[in-house]
PDB file of C-alpha atoms in Angstrom:
ATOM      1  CA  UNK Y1291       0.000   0.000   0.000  1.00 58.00           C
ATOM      2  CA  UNK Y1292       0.879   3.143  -1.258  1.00 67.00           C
ATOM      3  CA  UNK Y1293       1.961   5.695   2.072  1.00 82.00           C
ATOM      4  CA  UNK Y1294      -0.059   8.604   2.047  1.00 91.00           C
ATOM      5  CA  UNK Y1295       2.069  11.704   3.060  1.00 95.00           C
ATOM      6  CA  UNK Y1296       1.029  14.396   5.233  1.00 96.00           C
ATOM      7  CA  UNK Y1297       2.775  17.870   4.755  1.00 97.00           C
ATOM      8  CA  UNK Y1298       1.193  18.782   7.649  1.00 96.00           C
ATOM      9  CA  UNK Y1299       3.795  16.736   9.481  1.00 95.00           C
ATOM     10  CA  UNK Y1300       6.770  16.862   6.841  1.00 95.00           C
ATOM     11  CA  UNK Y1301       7.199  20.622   5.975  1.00 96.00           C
ATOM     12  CA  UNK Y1302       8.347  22.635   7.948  1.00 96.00           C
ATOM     13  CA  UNK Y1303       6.119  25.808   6.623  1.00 97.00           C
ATOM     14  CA  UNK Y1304       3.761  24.012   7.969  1.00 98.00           C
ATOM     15  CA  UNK Y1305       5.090  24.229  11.466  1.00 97.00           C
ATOM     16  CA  UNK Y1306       4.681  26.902  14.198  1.00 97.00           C
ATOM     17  CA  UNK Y1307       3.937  27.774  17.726  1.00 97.00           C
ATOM     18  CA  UNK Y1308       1.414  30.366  19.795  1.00 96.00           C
ATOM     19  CA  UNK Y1309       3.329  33.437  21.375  1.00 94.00           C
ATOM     20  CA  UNK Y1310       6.303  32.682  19.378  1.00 97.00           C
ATOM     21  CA  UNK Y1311       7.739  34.431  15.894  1.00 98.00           C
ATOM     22  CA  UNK Y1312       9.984  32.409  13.781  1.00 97.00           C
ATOM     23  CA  UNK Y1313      11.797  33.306  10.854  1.00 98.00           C
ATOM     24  CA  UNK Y1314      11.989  30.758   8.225  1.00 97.00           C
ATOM     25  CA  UNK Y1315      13.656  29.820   4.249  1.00 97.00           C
ATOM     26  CA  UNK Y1316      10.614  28.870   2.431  1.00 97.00           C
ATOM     27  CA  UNK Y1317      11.726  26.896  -1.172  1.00 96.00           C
ATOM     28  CA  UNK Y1318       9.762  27.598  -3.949  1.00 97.00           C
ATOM     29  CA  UNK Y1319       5.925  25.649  -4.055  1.00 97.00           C
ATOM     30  CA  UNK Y1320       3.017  25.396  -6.379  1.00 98.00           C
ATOM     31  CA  UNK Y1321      -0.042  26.241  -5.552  1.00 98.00           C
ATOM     32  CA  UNK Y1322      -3.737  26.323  -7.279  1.00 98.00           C
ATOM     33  CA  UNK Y1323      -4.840  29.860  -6.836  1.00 98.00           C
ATOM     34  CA  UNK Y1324      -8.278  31.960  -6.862  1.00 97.00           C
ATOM     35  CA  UNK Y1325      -8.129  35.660  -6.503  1.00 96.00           C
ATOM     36  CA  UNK Y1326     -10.666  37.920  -5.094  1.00 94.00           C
ATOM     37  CA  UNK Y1327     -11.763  40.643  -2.865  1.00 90.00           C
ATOM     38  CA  UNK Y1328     -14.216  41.509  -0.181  1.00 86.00           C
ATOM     39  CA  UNK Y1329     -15.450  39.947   3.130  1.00 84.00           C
ATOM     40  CA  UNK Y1330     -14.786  36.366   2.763  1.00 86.00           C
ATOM     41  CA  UNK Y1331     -17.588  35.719   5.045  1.00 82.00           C
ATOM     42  CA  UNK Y1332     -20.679  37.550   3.024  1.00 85.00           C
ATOM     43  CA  UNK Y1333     -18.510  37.471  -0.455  1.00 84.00           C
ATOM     44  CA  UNK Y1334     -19.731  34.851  -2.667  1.00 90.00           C
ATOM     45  CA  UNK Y1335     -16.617  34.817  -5.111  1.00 91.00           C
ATOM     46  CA  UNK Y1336     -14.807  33.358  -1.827  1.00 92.00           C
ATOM     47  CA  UNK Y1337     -17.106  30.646  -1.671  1.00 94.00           C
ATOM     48  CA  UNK Y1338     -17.266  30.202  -5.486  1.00 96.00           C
ATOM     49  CA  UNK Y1339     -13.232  30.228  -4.638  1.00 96.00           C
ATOM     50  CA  UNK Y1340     -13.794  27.565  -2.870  1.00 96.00           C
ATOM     51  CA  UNK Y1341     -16.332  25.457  -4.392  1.00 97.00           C
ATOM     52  CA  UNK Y1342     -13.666  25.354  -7.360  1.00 97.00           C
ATOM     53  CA  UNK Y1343     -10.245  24.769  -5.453  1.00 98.00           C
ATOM     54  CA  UNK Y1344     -11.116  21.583  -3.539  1.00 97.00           C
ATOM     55  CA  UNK Y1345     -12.502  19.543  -6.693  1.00 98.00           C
ATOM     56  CA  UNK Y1346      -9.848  20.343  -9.107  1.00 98.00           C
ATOM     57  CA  UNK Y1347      -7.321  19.159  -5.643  1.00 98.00           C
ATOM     58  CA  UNK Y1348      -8.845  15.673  -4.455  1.00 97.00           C
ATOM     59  CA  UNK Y1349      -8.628  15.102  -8.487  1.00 97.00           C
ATOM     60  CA  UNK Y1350      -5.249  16.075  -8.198  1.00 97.00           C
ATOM     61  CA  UNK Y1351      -4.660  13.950  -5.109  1.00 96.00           C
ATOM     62  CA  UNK Y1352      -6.440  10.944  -7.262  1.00 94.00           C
ATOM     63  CA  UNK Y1353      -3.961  11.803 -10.457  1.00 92.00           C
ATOM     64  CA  UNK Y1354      -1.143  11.174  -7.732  1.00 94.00           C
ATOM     65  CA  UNK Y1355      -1.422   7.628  -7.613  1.00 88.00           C
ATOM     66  CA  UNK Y1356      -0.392   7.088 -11.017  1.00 84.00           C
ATOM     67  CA  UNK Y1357       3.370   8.414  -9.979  1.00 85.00           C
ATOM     68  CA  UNK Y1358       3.036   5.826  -6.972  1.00 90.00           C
ATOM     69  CA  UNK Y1359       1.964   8.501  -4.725  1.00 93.00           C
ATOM     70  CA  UNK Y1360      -0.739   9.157  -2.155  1.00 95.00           C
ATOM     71  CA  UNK Y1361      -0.647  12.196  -0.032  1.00 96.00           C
ATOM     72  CA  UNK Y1362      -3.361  14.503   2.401  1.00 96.00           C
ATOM     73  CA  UNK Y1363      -5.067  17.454   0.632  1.00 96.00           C
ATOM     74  CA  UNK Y1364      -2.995  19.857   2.437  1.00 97.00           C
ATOM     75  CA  UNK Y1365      -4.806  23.109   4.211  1.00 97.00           C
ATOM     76  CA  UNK Y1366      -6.192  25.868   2.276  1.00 97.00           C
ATOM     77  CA  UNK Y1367      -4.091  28.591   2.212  1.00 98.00           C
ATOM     78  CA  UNK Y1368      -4.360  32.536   1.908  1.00 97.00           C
ATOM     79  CA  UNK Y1369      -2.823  35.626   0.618  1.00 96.00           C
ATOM     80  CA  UNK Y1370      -4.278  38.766   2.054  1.00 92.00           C
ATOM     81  CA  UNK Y1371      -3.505  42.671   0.964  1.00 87.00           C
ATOM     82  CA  UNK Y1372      -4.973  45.954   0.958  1.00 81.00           C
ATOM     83  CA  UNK Y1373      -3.763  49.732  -0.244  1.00 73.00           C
ATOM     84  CA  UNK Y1374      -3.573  50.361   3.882  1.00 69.00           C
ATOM     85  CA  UNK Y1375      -2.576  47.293   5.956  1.00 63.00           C
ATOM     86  CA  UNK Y1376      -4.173  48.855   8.333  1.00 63.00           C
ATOM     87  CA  UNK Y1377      -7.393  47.373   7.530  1.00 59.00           C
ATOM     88  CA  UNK Y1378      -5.950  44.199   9.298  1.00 61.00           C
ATOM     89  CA  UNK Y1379      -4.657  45.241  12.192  1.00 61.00           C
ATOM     90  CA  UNK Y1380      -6.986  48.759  13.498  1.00 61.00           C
ATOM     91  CA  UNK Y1381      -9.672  48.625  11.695  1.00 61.00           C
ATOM     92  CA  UNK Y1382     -10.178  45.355  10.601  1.00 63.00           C
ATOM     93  CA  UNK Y1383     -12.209  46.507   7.326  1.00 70.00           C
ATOM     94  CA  UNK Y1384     -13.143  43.107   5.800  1.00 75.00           C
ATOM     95  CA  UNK Y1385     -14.728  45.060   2.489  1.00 73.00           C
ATOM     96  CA  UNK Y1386     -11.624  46.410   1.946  1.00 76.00           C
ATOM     97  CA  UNK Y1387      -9.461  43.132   1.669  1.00 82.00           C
ATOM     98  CA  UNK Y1388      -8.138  41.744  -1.485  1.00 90.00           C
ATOM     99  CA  UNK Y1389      -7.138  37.997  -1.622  1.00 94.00           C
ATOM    100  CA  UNK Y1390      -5.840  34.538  -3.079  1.00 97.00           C
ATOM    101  CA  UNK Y1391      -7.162  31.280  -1.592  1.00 97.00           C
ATOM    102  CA  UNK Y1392      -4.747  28.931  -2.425  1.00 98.00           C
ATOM    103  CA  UNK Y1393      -3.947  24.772  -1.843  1.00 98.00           C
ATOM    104  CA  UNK Y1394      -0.750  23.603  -2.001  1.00 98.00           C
ATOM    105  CA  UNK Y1395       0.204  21.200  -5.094  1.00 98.00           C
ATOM    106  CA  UNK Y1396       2.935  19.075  -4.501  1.00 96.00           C
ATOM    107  CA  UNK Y1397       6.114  18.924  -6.314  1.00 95.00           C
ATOM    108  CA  UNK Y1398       6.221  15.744  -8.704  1.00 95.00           C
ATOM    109  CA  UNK Y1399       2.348  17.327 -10.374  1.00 95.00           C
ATOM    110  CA  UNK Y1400       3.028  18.655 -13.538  1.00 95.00           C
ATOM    111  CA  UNK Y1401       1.021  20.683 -15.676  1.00 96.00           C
ATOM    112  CA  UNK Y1402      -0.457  18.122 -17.934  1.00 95.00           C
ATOM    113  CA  UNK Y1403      -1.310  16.562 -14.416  1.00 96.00           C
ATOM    114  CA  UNK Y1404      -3.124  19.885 -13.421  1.00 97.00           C
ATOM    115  CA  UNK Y1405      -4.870  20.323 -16.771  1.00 97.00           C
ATOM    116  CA  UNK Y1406      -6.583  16.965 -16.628  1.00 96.00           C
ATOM    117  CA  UNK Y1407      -7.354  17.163 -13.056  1.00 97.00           C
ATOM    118  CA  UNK Y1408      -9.066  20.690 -14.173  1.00 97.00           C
ATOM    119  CA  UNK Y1409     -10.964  19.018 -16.939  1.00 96.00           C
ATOM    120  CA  UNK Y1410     -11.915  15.928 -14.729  1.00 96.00           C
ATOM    121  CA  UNK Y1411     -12.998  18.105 -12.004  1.00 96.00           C
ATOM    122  CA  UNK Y1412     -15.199  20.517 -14.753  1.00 95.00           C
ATOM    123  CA  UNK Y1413     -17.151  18.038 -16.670  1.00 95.00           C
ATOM    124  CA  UNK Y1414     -18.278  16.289 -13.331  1.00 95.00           C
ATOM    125  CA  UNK Y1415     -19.563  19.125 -11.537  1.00 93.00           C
ATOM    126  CA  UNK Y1416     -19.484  22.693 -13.180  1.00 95.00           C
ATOM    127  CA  UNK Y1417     -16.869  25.031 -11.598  1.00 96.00           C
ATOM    128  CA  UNK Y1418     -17.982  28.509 -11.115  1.00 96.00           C
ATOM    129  CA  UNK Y1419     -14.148  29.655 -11.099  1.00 94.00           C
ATOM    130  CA  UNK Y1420     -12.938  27.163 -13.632  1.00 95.00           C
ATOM    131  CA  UNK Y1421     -11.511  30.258 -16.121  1.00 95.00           C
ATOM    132  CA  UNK Y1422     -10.120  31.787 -13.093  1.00 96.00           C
ATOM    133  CA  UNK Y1423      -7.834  29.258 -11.435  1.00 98.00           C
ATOM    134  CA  UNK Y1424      -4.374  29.142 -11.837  1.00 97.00           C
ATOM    135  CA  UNK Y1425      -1.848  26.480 -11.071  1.00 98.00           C
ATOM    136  CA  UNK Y1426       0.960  29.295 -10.289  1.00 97.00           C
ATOM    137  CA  UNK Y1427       4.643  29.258  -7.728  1.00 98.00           C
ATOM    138  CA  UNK Y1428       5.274  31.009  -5.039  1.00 98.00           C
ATOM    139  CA  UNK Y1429       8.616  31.835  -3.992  1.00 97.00           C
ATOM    140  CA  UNK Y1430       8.289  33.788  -0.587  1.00 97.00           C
ATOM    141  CA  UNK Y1431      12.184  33.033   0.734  1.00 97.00           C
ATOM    142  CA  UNK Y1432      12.825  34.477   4.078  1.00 97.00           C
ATOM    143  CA  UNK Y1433       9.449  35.028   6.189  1.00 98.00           C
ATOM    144  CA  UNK Y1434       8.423  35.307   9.598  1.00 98.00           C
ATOM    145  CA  UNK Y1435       5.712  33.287  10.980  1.00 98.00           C
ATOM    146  CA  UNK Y1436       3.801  32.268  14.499  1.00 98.00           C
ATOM    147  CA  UNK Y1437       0.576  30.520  15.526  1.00 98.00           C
ATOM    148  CA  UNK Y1438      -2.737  32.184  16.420  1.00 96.00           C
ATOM    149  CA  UNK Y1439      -5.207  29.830  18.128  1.00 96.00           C
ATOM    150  CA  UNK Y1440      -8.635  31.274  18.429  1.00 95.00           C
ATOM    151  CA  UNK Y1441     -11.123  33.292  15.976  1.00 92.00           C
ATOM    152  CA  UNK Y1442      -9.932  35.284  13.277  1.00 89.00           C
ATOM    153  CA  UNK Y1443     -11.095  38.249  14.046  1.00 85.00           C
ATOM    154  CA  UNK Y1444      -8.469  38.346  17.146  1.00 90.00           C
ATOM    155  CA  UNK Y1445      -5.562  38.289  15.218  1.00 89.00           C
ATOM    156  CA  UNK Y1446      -5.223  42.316  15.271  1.00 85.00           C
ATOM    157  CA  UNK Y1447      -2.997  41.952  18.482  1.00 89.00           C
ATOM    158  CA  UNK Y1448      -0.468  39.404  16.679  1.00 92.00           C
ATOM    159  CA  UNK Y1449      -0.445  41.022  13.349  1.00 90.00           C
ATOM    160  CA  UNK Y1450       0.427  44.723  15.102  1.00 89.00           C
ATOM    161  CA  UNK Y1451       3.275  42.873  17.417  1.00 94.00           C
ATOM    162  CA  UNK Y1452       4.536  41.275  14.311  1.00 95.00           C
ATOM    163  CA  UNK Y1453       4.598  43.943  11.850  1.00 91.00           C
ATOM    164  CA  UNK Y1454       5.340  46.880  14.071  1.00 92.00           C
ATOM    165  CA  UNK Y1455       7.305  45.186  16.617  1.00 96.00           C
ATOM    166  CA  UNK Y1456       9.113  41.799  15.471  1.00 97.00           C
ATOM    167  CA  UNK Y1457       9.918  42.524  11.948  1.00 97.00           C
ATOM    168  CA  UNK Y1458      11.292  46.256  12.370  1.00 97.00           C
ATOM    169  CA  UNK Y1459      12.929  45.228  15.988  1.00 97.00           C
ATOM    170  CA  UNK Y1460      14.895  42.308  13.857  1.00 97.00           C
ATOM    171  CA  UNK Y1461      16.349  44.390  11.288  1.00 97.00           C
ATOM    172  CA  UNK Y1462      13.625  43.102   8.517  1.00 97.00           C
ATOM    173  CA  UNK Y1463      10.999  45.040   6.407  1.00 96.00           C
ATOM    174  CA  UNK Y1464       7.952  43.199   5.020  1.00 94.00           C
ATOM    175  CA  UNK Y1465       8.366  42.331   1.396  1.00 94.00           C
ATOM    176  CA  UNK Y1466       4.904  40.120   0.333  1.00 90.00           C
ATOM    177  CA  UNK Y1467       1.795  39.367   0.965  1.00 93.00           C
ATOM    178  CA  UNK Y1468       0.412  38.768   4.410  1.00 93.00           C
ATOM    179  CA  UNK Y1469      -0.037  34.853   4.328  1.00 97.00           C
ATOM    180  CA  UNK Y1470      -2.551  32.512   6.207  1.00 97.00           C
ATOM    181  CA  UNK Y1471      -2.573  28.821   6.834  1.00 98.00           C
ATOM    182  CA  UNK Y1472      -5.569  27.154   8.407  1.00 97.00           C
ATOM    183  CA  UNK Y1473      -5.787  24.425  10.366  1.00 95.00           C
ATOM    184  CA  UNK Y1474      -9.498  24.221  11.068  1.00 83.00           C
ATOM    185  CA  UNK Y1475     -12.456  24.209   9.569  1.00 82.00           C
ATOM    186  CA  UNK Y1476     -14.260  27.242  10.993  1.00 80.00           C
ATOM    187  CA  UNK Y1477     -17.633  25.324   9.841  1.00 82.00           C
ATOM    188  CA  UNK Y1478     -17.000  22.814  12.535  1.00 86.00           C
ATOM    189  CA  UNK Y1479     -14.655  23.982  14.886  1.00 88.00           C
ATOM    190  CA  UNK Y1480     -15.165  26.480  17.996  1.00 89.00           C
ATOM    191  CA  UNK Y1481     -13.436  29.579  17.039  1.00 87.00           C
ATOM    192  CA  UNK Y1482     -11.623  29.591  20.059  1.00 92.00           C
ATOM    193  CA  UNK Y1483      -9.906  26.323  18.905  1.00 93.00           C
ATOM    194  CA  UNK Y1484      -8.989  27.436  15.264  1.00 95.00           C
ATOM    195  CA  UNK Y1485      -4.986  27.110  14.586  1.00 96.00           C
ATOM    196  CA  UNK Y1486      -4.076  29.439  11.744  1.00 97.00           C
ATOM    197  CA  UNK Y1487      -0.169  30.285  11.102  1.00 98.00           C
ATOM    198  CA  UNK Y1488       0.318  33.776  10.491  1.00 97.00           C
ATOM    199  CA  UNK Y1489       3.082  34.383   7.664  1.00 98.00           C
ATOM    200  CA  UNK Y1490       4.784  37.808   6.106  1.00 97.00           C
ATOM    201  CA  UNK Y1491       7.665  37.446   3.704  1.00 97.00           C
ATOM    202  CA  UNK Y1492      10.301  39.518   5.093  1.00 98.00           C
ATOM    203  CA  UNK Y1493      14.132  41.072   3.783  1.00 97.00           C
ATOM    204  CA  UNK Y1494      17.065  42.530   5.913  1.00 94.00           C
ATOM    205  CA  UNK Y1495      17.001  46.205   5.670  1.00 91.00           C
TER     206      UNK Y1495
END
């Protein structure tokens, strides 16, 4: 039997703790990618976002098997920006977001595997985001990242200590994209238990 691999456990990008900022190497991954903008929780392009990531990855997943590989469909993933950061830290403006929701691809899936996977996925069930997704890289390097456990809407706190505090105090400036990881599904999970890693690209001044 095939041994199903769980980044989860295996990269470290995956790993962090509460109450503590790490700085990181990130190598290059692949990722499929929806962008949008607005509240994700009254927006219906994030759930139309949705609705089209996860098919097109469990047929990815599925595609796998034919290079001898099984893995777990790792967690969705999340690039957030906006003309003022601000928005995510004091005022917490959800209209005013911009973002990519994003699940990781792993390394030995191809494009032909990603184009099939696409087409599988399409002609089963009709994707409302099918002309929209991408199957892009990422190359973030050097980053900083912690754990927040509990609701989203408490990150402020971490974000401000990390952006205004950490990052200048260290000698870095932030280069990318604020970056997300979750670990729960907020659907079925207290928000006081959520685990999401908190991520910013970073460069030495």
């Amino acid at each position: 039997m095939t041994e199903k691999i769980d980044f989860k456990k295996t990269l470290d990008g995956y790993h962090a703790k509460a109450g503590q900022f790490r700085v990181l190497q990130l190598p290059v991954m692949q990722y499929l990618m929806l962008d949008g903008a607005g509240d994700p929780n009254t927006s219906d392009s994030y759930q139309h976002a949705l609705q089209t990531l996860y098919p097109v990855a469990y047929k990815l997943k599925f595609a796998s098997k034919s290079h001898g590989r099984d893995y777990v469909v790792p967690p969705l993933e999340g690039l957030w920006w906006a003309e003022d950061m601000a928005v995510f830290t004091e005022q917490r403006d959800k209209n005013k977001w911009c973002w990519t929701m994003m699940l990781m691809v792993p390394a030995w899936i191809g494009e032909d595997d990603y184009m099939k996977s696409l087409e599988a996925a399409h002609s089963q069930k009709p994707l409302p985001c099918a002309e929209k997704l991408r199957f892009e890289t990422l190359a973030e390097g050097q980053c900083v990242q912690t754990l927040h456990i509990g609701p989203y809407d408490a990150e402020a706190e971490t974000l401000s200590a990390m952006h205004d505090e950490f990052i200048p105090g260290h000698g870095f400036r932030m280069t990318g994209k604020h970056h997300e990881i979750y670990f729960g599904d907020p659907r079925r999970t207290a928000p006081e238990k959520l685990r999401t890693i908190l991520r910013q690209p970073v460069e030495s001044l």
